[in-house]
C-alpha positions as CSV (number, residue, x, y, z in Angstrom):
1,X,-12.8,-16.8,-9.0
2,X,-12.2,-18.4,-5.3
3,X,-9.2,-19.9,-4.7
4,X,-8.2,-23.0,-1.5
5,X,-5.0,-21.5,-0.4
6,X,-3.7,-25.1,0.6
7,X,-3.9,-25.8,-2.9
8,X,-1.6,-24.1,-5.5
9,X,-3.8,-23.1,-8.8
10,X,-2.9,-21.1,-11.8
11,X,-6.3,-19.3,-13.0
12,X,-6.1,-18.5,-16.5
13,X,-9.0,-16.4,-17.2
14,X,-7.8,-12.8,-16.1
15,X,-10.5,-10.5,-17.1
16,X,-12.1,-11.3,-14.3
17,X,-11.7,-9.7,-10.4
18,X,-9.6,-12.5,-8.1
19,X,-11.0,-12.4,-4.5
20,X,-8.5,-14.2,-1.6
21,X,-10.4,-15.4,1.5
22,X,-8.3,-16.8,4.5
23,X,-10.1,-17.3,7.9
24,X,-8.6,-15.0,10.6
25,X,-6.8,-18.7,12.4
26,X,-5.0,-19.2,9.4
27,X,-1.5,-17.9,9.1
28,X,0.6,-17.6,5.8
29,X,3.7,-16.6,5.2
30,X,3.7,-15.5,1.7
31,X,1.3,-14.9,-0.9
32,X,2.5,-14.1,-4.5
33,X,-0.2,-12.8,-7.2
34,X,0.3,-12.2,-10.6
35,X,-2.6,-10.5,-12.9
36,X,-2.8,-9.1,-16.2
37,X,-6.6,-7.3,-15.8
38,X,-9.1,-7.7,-13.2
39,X,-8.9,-6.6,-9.6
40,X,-7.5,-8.2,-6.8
41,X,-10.0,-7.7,-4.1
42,X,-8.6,-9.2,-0.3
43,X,-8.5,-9.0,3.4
44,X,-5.9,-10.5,5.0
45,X,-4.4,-10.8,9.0
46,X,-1.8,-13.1,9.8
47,X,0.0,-12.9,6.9
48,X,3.8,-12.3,6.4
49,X,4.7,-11.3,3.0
50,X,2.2,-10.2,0.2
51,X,3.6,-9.4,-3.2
52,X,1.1,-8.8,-6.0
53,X,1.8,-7.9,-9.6
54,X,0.1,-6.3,-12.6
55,X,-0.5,-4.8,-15.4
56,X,-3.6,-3.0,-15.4
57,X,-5.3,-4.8,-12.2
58,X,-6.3,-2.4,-8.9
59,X,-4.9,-3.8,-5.7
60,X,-7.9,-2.9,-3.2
61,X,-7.0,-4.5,0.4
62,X,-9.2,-4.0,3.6
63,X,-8.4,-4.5,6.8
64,X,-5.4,-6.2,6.0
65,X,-2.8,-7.1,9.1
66,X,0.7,-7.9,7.2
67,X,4.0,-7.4,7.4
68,X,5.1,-6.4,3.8
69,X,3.3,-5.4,1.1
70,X,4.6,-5.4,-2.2
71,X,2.6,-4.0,-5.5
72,X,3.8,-4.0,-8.6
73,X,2.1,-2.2,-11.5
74,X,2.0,-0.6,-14.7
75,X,-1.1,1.5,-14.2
76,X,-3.2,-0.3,-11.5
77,X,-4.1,1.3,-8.2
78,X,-3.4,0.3,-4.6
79,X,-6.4,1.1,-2.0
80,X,-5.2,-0.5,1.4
81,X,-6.5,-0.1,5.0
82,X,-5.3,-1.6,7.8
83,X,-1.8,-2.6,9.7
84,X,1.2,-2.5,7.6
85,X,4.3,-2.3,8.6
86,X,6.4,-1.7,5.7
87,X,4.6,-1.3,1.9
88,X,6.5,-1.1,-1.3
89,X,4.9,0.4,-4.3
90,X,6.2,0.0,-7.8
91,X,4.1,2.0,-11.1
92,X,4.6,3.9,-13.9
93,X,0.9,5.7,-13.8
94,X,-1.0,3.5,-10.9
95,X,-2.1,6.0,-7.5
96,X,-1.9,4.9,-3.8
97,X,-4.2,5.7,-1.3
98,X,-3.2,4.1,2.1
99,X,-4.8,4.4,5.4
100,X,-2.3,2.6,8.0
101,X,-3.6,2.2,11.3
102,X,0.2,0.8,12.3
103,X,2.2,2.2,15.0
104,X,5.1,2.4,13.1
105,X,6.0,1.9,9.3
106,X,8.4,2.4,6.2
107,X,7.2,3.0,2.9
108,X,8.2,3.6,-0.4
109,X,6.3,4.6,-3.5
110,X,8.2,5.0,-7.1
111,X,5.7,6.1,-9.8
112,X,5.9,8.2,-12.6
113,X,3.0,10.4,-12.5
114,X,0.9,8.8,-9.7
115,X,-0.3,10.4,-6.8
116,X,0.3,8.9,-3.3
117,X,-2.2,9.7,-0.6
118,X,-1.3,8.7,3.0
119,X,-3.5,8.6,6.0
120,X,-2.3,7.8,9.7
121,X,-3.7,8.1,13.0
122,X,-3.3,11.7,14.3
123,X,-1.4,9.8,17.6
124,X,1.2,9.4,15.0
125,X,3.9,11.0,13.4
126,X,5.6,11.0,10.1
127,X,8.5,11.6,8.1
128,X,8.0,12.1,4.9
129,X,10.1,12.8,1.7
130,X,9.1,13.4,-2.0
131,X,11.5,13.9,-4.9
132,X,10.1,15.0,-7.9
133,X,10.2,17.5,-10.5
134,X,6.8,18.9,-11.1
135,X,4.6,17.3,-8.4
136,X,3.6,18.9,-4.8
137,X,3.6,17.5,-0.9
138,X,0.6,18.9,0.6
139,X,-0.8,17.8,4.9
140,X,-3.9,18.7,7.0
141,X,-1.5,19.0,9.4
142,X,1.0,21.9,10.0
143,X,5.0,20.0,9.7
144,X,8.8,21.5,9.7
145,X,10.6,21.2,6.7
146,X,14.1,20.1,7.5
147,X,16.7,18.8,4.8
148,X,14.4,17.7,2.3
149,X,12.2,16.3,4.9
150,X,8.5,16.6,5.9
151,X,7.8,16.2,9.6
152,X,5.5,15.9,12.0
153,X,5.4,15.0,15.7
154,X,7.3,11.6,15.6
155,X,8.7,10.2,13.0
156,X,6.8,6.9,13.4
157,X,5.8,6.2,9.7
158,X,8.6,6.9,7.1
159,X,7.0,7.3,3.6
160,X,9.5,8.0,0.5
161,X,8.3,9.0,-2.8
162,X,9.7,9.2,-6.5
163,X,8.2,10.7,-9.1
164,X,8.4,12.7,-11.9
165,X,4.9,14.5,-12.0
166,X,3.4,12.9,-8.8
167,X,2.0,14.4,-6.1
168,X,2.2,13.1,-2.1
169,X,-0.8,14.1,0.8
170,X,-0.7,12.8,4.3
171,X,-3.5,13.3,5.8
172,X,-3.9,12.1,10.1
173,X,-7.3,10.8,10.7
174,X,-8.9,10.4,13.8
């Protein structure tokens, strides 16, 4: 299903994936998505505020250029590349993996047993905290443990994690 993005729709028929086009000139403030099954499949820049919700649906994003990124789910995944600057992530089983090409971001991910996966730019730093009871941090990269805190170099990209079985990786990528 394609939908105009001047023109409000409602699409009924969710067992199908929803791709969202916008040409690169066209700026939008917020987008609000709400699914049941079926992925949402995008690539945005320009855009402001994207909160997406759903049951079972994947949230798959690339090359995306936004400000805030909300995704809430019961036990969809979020796959995301590009510039965010803040993402919020909501599940009870979904997984994140996130490759942020941003200078600087803040991100939190509550989950119940999903695993979070986190990949910056090695020029970047990151402070990262995980509270859970059985899952594990693990980085390619060697960080100081201070206060309850995972660190390394900078702390240019904050990422907080709940879970109870979950686990967290940050990986830098070249």
């Amino acid at each position: 299903t394609t939908v105009n993005p001047k023109i409000k729709k409602q699409i009924n028929d969710f067992r199908k994936d929803l791709h969202i086009s916008l040409s690169n000139d066209y700026n939008l403030d917020n987008l609000n998505i709400a699914t049941i099954q079926g992925n949402i499949e995008t690539s945005f820049k320009n855009i402001k505020n994207i909160n997406a919700a759903s049951t079972s649906s994947n949230f798959i994003g690339k090359d995306l250029d936004v400000d805030r990124l909300t995704f809430n789910s019961v036990s969809g995944d979020l796959f995301i590349d590009g510039k965010m600057k803040e993402i919020i992530m909501n599940s009870t089983s979904g997984n994140s993996n996130v490759t942020n090409y941003s200078s600087t971001s803040n991100n939190v991910f509550n989950t119940v047993s999903g695993d979070t996966i986190y990949n910056i730019s090695s020029s970047y730093g990151y402070k990262a905290s995980l509270s859970t009871i059985s899952g594990t941090f693990t980085s390619n990269v060697e960080y100081l443990k201070s206060d309850g805190n995972y660190i390394y170099k900078e702390e240019n990209h904050e990422i907080k994690v709940d879970s109870i079985s979950g686990n967290l990786t940050i990986n830098t990528i070249e």
